[in-house]
mmCIF file of C-alpha atoms and ligand atoms in Angstrom:
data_model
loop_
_atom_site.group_PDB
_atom_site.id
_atom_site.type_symbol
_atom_site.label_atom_id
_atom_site.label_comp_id
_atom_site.label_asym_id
_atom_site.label_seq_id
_atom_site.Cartn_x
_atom_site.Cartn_y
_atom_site.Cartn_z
ATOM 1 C CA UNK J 1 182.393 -23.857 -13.698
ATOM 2 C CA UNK J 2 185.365 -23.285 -16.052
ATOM 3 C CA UNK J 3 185.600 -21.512 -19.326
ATOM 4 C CA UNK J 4 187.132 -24.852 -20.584
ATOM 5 C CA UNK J 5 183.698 -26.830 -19.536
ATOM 6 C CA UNK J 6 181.644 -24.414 -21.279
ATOM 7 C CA UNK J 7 183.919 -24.836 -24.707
ATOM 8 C CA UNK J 8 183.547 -28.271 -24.193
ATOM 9 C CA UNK J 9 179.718 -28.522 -24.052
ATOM 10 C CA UNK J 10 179.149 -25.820 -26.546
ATOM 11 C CA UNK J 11 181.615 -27.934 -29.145
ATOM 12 C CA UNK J 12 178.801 -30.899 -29.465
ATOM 13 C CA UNK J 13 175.980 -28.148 -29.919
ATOM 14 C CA UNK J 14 175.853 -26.661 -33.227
ATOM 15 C CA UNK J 15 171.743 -27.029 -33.373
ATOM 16 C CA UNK J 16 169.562 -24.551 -33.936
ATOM 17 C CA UNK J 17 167.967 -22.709 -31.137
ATOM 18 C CA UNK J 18 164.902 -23.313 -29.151
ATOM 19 C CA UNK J 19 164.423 -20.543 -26.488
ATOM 20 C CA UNK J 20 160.984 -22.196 -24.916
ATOM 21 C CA UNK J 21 162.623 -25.043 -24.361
ATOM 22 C CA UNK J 22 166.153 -23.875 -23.414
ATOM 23 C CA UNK J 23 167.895 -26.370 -20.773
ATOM 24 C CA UNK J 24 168.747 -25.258 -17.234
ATOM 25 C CA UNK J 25 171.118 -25.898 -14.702
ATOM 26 C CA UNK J 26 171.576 -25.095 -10.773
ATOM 27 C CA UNK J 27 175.417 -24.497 -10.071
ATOM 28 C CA UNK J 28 176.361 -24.945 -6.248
ATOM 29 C CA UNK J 29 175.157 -22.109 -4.386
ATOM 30 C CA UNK J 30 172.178 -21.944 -6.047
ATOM 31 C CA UNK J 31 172.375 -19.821 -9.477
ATOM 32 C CA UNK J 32 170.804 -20.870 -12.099
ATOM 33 C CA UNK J 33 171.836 -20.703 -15.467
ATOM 34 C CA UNK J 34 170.084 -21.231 -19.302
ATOM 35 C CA UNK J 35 172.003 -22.742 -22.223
ATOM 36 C CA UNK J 36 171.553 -20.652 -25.207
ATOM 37 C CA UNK J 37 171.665 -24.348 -27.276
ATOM 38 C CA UNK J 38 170.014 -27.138 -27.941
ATOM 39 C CA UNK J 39 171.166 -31.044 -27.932
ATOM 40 C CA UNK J 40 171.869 -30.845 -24.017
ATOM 41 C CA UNK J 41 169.691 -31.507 -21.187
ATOM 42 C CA UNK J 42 170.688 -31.106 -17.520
ATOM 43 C CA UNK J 43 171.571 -35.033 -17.033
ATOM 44 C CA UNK J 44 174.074 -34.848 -20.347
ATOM 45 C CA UNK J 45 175.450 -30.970 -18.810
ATOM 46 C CA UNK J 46 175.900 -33.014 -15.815
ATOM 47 C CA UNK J 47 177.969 -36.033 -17.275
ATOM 48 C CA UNK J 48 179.827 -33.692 -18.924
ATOM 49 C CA UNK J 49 181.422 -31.624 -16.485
ATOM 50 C CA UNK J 50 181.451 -34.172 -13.690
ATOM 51 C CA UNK J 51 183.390 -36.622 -16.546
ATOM 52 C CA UNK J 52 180.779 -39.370 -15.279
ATOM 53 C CA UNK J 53 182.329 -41.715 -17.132
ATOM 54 C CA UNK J 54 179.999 -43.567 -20.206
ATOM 55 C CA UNK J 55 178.887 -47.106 -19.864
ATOM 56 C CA UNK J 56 182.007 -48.422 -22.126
ATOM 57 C CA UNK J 57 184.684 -46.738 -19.321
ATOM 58 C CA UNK J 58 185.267 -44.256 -21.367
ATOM 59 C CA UNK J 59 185.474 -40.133 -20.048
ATOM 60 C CA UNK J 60 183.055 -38.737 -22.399
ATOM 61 C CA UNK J 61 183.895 -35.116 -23.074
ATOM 62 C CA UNK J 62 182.194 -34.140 -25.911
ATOM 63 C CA UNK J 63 178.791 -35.182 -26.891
ATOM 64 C CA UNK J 64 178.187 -36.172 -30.416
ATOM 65 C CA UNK J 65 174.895 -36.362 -31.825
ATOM 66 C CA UNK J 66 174.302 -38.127 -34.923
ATOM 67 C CA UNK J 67 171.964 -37.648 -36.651
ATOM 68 C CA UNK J 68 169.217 -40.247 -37.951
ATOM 69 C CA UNK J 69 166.199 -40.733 -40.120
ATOM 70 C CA UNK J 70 163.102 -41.126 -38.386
ATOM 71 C CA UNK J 71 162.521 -43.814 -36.557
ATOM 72 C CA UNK J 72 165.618 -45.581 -36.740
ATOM 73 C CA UNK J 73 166.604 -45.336 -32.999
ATOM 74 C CA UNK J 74 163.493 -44.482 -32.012
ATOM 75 C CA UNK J 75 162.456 -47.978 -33.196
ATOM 76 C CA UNK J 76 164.052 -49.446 -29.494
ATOM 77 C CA UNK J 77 161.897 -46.661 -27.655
ATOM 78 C CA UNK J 78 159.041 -46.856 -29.893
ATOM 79 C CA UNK J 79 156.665 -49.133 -27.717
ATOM 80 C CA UNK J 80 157.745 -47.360 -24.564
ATOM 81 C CA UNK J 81 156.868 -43.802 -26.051
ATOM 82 C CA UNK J 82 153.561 -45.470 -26.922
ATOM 83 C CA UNK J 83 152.849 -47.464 -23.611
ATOM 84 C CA UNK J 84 149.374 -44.775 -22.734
ATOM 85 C CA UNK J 85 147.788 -46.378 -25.992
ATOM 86 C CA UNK J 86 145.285 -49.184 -26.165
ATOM 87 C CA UNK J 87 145.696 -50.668 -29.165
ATOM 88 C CA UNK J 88 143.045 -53.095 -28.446
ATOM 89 C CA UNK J 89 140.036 -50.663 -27.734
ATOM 90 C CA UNK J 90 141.350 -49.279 -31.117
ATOM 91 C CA UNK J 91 141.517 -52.374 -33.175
ATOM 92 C CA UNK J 92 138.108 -52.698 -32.024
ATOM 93 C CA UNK J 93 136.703 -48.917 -32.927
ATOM 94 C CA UNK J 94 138.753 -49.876 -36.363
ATOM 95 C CA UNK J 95 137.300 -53.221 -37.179
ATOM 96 C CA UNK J 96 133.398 -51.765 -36.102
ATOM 97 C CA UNK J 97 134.295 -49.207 -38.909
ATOM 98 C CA UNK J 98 135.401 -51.471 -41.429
ATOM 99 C CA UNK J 99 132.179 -53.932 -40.212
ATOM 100 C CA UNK J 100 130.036 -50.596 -40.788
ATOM 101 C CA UNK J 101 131.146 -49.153 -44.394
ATOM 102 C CA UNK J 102 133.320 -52.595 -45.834
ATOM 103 C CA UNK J 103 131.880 -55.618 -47.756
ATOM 104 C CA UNK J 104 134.242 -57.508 -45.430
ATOM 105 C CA UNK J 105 137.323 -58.115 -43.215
ATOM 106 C CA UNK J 106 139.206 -61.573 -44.412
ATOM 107 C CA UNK J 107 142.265 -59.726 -45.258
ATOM 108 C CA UNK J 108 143.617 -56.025 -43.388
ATOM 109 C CA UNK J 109 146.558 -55.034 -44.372
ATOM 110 C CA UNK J 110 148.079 -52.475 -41.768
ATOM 111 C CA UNK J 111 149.977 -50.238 -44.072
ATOM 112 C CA UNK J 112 151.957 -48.171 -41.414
ATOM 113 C CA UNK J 113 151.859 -51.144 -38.631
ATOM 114 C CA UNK J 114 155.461 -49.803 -37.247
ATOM 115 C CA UNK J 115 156.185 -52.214 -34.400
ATOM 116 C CA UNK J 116 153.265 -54.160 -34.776
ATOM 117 C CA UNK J 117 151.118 -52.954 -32.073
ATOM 118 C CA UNK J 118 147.913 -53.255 -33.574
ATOM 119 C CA UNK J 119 147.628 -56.553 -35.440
ATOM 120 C CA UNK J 120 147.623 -58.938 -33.279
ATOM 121 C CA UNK J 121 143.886 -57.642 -31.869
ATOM 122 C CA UNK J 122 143.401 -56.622 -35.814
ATOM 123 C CA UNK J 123 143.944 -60.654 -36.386
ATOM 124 C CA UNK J 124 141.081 -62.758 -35.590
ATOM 125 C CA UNK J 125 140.156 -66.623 -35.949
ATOM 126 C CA UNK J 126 139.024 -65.867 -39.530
ATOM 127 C CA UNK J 127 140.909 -62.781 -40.087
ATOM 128 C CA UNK J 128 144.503 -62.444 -42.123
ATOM 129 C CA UNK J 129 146.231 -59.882 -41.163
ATOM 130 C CA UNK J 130 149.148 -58.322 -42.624
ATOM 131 C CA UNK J 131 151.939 -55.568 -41.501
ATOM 132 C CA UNK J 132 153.669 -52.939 -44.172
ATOM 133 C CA UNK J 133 156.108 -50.079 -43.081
ATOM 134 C CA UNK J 134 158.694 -47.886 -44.415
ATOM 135 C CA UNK J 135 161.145 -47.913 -41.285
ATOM 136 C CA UNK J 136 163.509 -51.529 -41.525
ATOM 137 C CA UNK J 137 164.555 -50.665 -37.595
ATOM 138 C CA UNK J 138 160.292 -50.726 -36.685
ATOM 139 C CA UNK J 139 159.806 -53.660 -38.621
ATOM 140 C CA UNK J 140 162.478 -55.505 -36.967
ATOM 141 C CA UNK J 141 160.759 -54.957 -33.578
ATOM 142 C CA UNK J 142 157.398 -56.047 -34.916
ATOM 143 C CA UNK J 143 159.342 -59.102 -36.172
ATOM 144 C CA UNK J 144 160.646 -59.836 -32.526
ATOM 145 C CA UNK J 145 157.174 -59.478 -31.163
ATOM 146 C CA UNK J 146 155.620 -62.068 -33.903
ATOM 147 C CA UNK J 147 158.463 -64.518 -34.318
ATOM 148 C CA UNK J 148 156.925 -67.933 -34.588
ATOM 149 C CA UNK J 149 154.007 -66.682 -35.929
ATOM 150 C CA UNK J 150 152.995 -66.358 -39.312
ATOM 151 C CA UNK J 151 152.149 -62.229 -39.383
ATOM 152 C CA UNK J 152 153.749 -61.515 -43.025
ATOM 153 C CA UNK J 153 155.292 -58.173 -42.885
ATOM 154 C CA UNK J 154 156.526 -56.345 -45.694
ATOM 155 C CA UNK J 155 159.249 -53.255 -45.752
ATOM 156 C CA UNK J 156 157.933 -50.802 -48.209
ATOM 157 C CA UNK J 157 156.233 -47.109 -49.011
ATOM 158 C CA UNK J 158 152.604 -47.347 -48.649
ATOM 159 C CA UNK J 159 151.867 -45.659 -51.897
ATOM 160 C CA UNK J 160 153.982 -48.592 -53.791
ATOM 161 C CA UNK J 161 152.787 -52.035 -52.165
ATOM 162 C CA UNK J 162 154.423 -55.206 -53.054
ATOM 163 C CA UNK J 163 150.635 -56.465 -52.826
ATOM 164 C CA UNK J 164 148.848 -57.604 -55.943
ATOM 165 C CA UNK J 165 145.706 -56.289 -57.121
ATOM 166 C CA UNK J 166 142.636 -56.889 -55.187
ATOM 167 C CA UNK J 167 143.949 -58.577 -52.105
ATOM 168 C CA UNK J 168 142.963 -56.651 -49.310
ATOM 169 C CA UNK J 169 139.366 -56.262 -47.667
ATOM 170 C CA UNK J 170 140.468 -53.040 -45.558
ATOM 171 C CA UNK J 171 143.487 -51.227 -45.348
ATOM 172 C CA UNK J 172 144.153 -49.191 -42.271
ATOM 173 C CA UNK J 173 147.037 -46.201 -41.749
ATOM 174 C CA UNK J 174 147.157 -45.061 -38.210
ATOM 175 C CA UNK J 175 148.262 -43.104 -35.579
ATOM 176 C CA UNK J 176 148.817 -40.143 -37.708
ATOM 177 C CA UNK J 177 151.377 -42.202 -39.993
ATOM 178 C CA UNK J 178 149.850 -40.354 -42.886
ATOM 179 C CA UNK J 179 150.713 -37.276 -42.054
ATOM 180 C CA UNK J 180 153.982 -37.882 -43.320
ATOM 181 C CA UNK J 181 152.812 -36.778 -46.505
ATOM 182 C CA UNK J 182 153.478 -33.686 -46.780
ATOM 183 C CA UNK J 183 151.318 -32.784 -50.239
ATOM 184 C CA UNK J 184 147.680 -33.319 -51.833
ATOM 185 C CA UNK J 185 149.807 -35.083 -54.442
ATOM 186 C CA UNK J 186 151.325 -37.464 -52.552
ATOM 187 C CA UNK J 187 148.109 -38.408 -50.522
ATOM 188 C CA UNK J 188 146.383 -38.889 -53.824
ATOM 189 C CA UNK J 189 149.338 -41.240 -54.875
ATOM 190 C CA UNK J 190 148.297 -43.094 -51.885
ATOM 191 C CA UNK J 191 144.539 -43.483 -52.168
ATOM 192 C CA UNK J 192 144.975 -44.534 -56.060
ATOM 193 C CA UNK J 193 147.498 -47.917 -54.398
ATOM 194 C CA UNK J 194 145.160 -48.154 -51.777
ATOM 195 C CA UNK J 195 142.487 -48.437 -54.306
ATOM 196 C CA UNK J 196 144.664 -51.008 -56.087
ATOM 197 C CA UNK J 197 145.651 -53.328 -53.238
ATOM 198 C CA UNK J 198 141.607 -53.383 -52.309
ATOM 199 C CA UNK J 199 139.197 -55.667 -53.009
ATOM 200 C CA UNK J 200 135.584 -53.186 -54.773
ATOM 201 C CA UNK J 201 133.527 -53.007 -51.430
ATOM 202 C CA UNK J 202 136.963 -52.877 -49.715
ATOM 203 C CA UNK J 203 137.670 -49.671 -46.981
ATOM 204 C CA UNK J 204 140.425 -47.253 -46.564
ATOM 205 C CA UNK J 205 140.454 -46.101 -42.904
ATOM 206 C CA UNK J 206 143.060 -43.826 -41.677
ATOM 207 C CA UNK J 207 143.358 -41.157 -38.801
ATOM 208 C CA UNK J 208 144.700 -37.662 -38.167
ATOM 209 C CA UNK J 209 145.099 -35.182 -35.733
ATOM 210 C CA UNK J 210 143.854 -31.671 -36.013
ATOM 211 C CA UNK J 211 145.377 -28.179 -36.087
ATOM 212 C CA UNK J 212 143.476 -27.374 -32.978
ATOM 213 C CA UNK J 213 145.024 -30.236 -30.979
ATOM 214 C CA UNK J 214 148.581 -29.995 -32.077
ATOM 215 C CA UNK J 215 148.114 -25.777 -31.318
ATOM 216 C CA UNK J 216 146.245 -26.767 -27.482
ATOM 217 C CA UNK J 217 148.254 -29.680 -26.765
ATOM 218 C CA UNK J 218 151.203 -30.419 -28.332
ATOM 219 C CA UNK J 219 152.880 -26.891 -29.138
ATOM 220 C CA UNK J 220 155.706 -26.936 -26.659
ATOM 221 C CA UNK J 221 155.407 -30.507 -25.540
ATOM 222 C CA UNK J 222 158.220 -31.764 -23.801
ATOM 223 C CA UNK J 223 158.898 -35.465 -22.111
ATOM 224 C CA UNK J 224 161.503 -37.196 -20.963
ATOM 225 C CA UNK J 225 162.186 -41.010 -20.067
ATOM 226 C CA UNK J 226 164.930 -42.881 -19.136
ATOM 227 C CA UNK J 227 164.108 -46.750 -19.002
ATOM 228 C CA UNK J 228 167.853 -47.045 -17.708
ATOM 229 C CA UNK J 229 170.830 -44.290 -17.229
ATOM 230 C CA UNK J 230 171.900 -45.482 -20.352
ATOM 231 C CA UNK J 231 168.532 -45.944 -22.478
ATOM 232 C CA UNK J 232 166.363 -43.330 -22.750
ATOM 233 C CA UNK J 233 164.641 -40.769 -24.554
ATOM 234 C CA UNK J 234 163.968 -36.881 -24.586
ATOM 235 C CA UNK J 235 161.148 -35.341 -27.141
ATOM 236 C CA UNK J 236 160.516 -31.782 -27.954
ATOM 237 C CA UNK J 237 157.782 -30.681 -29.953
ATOM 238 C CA UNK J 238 156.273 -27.407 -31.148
ATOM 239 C CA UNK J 239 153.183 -26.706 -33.875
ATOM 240 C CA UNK J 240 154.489 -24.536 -36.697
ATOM 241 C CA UNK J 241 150.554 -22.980 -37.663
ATOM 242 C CA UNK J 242 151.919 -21.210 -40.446
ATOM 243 C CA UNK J 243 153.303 -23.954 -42.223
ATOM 244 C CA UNK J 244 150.759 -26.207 -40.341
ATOM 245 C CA UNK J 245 153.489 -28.584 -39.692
ATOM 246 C CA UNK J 246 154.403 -30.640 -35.939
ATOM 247 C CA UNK J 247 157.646 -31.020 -35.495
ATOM 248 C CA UNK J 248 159.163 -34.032 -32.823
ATOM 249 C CA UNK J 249 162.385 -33.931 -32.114
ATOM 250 C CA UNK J 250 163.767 -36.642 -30.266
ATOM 251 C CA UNK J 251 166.834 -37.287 -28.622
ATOM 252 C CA UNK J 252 167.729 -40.814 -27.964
ATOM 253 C CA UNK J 253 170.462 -41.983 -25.285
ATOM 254 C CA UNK J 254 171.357 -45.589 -26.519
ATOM 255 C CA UNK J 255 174.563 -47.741 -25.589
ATOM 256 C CA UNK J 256 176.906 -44.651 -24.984
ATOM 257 C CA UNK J 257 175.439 -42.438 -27.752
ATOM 258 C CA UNK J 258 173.020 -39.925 -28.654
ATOM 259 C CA UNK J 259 171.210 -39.842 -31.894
ATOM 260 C CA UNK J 260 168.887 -37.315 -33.306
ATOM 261 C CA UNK J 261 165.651 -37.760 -35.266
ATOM 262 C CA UNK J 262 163.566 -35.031 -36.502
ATOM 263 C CA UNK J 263 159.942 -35.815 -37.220
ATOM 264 C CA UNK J 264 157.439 -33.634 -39.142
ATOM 265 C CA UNK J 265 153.952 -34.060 -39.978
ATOM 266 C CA UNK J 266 152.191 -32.302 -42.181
ATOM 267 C CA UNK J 267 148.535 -31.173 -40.283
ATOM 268 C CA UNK J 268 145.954 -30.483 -42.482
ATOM 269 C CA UNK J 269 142.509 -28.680 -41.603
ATOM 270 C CA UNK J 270 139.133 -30.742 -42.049
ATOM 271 C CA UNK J 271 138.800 -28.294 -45.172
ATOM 272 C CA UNK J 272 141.505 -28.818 -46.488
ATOM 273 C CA UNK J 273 141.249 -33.036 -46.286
ATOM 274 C CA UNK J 274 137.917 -32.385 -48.027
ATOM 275 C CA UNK J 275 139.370 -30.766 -50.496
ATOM 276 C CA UNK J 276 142.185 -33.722 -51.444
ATOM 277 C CA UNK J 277 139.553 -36.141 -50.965
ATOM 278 C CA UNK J 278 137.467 -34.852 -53.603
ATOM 279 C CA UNK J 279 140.204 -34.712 -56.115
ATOM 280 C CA UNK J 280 140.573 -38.654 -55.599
ATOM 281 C CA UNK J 281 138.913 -40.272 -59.004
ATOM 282 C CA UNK J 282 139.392 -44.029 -57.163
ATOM 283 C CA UNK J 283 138.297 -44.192 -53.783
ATOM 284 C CA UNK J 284 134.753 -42.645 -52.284
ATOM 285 C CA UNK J 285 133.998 -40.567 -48.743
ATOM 286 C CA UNK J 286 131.961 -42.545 -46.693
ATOM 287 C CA UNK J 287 132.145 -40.958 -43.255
ATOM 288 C CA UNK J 288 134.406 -38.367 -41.285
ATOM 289 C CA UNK J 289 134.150 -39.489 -37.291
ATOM 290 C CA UNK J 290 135.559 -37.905 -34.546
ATOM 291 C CA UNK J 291 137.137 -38.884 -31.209
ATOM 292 C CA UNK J 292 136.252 -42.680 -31.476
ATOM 293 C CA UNK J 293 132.620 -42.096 -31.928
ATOM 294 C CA UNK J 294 130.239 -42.347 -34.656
ATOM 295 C CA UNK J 295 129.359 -38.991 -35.040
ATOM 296 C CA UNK J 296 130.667 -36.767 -37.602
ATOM 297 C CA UNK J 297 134.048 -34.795 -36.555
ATOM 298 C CA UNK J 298 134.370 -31.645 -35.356
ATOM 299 C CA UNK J 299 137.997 -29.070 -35.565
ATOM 300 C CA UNK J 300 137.929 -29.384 -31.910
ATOM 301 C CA UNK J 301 138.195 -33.216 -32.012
ATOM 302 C CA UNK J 302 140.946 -35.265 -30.579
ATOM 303 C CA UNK J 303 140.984 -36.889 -33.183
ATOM 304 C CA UNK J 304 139.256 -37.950 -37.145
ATOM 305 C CA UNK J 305 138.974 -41.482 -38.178
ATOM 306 C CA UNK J 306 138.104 -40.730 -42.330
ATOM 307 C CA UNK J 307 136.735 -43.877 -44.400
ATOM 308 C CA UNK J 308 137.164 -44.056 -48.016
ATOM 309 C CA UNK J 309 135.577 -47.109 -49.653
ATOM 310 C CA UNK J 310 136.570 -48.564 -53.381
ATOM 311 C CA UNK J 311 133.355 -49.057 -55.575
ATOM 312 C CA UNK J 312 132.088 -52.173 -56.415
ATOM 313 C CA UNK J 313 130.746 -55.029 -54.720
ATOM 314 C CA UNK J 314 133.391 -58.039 -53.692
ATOM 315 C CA UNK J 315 132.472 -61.248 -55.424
HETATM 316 C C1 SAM O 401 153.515 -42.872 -35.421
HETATM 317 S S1 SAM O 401 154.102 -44.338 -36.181
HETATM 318 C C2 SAM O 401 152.616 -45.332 -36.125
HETATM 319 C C3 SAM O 401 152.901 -46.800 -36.149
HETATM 320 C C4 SAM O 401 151.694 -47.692 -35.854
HETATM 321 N N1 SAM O 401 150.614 -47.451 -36.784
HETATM 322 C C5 SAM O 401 151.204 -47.462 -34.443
HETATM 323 O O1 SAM O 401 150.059 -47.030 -34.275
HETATM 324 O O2 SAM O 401 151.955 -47.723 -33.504
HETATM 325 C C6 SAM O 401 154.193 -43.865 -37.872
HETATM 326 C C7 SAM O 401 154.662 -44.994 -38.770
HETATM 327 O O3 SAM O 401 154.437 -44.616 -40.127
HETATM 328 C C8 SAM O 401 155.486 -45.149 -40.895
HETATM 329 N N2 SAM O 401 155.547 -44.438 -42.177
HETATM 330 C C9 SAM O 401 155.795 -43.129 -42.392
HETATM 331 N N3 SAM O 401 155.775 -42.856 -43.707
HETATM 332 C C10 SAM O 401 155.498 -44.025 -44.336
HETATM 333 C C11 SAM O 401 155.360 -44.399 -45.710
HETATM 334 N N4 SAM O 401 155.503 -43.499 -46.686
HETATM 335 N N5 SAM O 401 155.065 -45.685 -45.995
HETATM 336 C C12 SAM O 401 154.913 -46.609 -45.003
HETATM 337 N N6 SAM O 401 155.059 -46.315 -43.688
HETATM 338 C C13 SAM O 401 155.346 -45.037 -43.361
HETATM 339 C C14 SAM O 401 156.707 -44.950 -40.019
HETATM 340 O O4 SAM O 401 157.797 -45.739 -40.429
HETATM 341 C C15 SAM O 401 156.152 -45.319 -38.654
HETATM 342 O O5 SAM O 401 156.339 -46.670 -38.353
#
């Protein structure tokens, strides 16, 4: 390996360091050596200084990555990253929840529905559904899945819902979309629209992950997929406990180019999301469960469903 092929690599990799996760490379003859960088992994090392030329005929010497907000390349992937989950089983632990603490289901409005996954088993024969999200790319992708059928989705921040008043018999935020929050403020923002949007009887479930889980499982989490040589995906993540943030990072290979997305969620303890809760003046506890049960959570569980529930009875 030359000097020059090491300049060239290094050029596209300004990033910040991640020595757990370092990439690593056999030369011929068997020595292996660790890049002191990130934004590489052995199949782009290996484009690179074999000049494997890139899909579009072009030599591709230096790797740009661009940078992008989360989930707008990710969008493509999205469904693939999420292929282990059944949506169904969860629609159905969601709608027994909403059967359980809500004066009824007629109208759920999935306010983090991302590509969709979820509503059609959230839908029934009686059942409106509806799909909100902040990311344009995941909405387009829920769009593809539902053209033809009339699943009205709306592009917007869940605390400020182009919904009126007293519309909605649940509203559900999952897959840890609410962790996105990153403040007490900002989650109470978000139960005083929910409130708002609801019908009084109406339910507010959402779901989180726990500190425990993020520090067992997925500190130093690391996946890669490649659905072609050209399309594909590579995630890193780590649990910051101090801050009690998980970061993502994803790298995704699409159509000749790489593009970076950083994701962070803000993970709260179960003390501390009884502690905003309380502070909320407009929506009221009703149950904590854990790990798709009915039983109260515990920190060690995979993972807490809360339910929040407006006052009132629906007319
Ligand atoms: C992990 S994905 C979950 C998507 C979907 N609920 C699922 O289970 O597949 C998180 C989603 O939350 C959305 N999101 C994050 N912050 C949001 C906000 N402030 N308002 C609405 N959606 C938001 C993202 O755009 C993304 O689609």
């Amino acid at each position: 390996m030359s000097r020059r092929h090491f300049a060239v690599v290094k050029l596209a990799n300004k990033g910040k360091t991640n020595k757990k996760t370092l990439p690593a490379c056999r030369l011929p003859g068997g020595r292996i050596i660790k890049f002191a960088f990130t934004g590489l992994n052995r199949f782009d090392l290996w484009r690179g200084l074999l000049k494997i030329p890139m899909s579009n005929g072009k030599k591709r010497l230096k790797f740009m990555i661009e940078k992008a907000r989360p989930y707008q390349q990710l969008a493509i992937l999205y469904d693939t990253v999420m292929e282990h989950v059944n949506y169904k089983q969860w629609a159905r632990y969601v709608l027994a929840l909403i059967d359980k603490y809500g004066a009824g289901k007629q109208t759920v409005c999935d306010l983090a529905c991302g590509t969709g996954s979820l509503l059609p088993y959230l839908a029934g024969r009686k059942r409106r559904v509806v799909g909100c999200d902040l990311s344009l790319s995941m909405l387009r992708r829920a769009k593809e899945k539902f053209s033809g059928q009339n699943v009205p989705l709306i592009c917007a921040d869940f605390r400020a819902v182009p919904l009126t008043e007293s519309v909605c018999d649940a509203a559900v935020i999952l897959y840890d979309s609410i962790n996105y929050l990153h403040s007490g403020e900002e989650i109470l923002n978000l139960f005083g629209e929910a409130a708002r949007i609801l019908k009084p009887g109406g339910v507010l479930v959402f779901d989180a992950v726990l500190p425990y889980v993020c520090r067992e499982v997925f500190d130093g989490y690391e996946d890669v997929r490649f659905l072609s040589s050209d399309l594909g995906y590579r995630r890193q993540s780590w649990f910051d406990r101090q801050e009690g943030v998980q970061y993502n990072r994803f790298q995704i290979y699409a159509n000749g180019q790489v593009f970076e997305e950083l994701h962070r969620q803000r993970i709260w303890t179960l003390s501390e999301w009884r502690e905003i809760i309380e502070k909320n003046r407009s929506l009221n506890l009703q149950a904590i469960h854990g790990d798709f049960t009915f039983r109260n959570v515990r920190p060690k569980s995979e993972r807490a469903h809360f339910v929040l529930r407006k006052p009132g009875n629906s007319a």
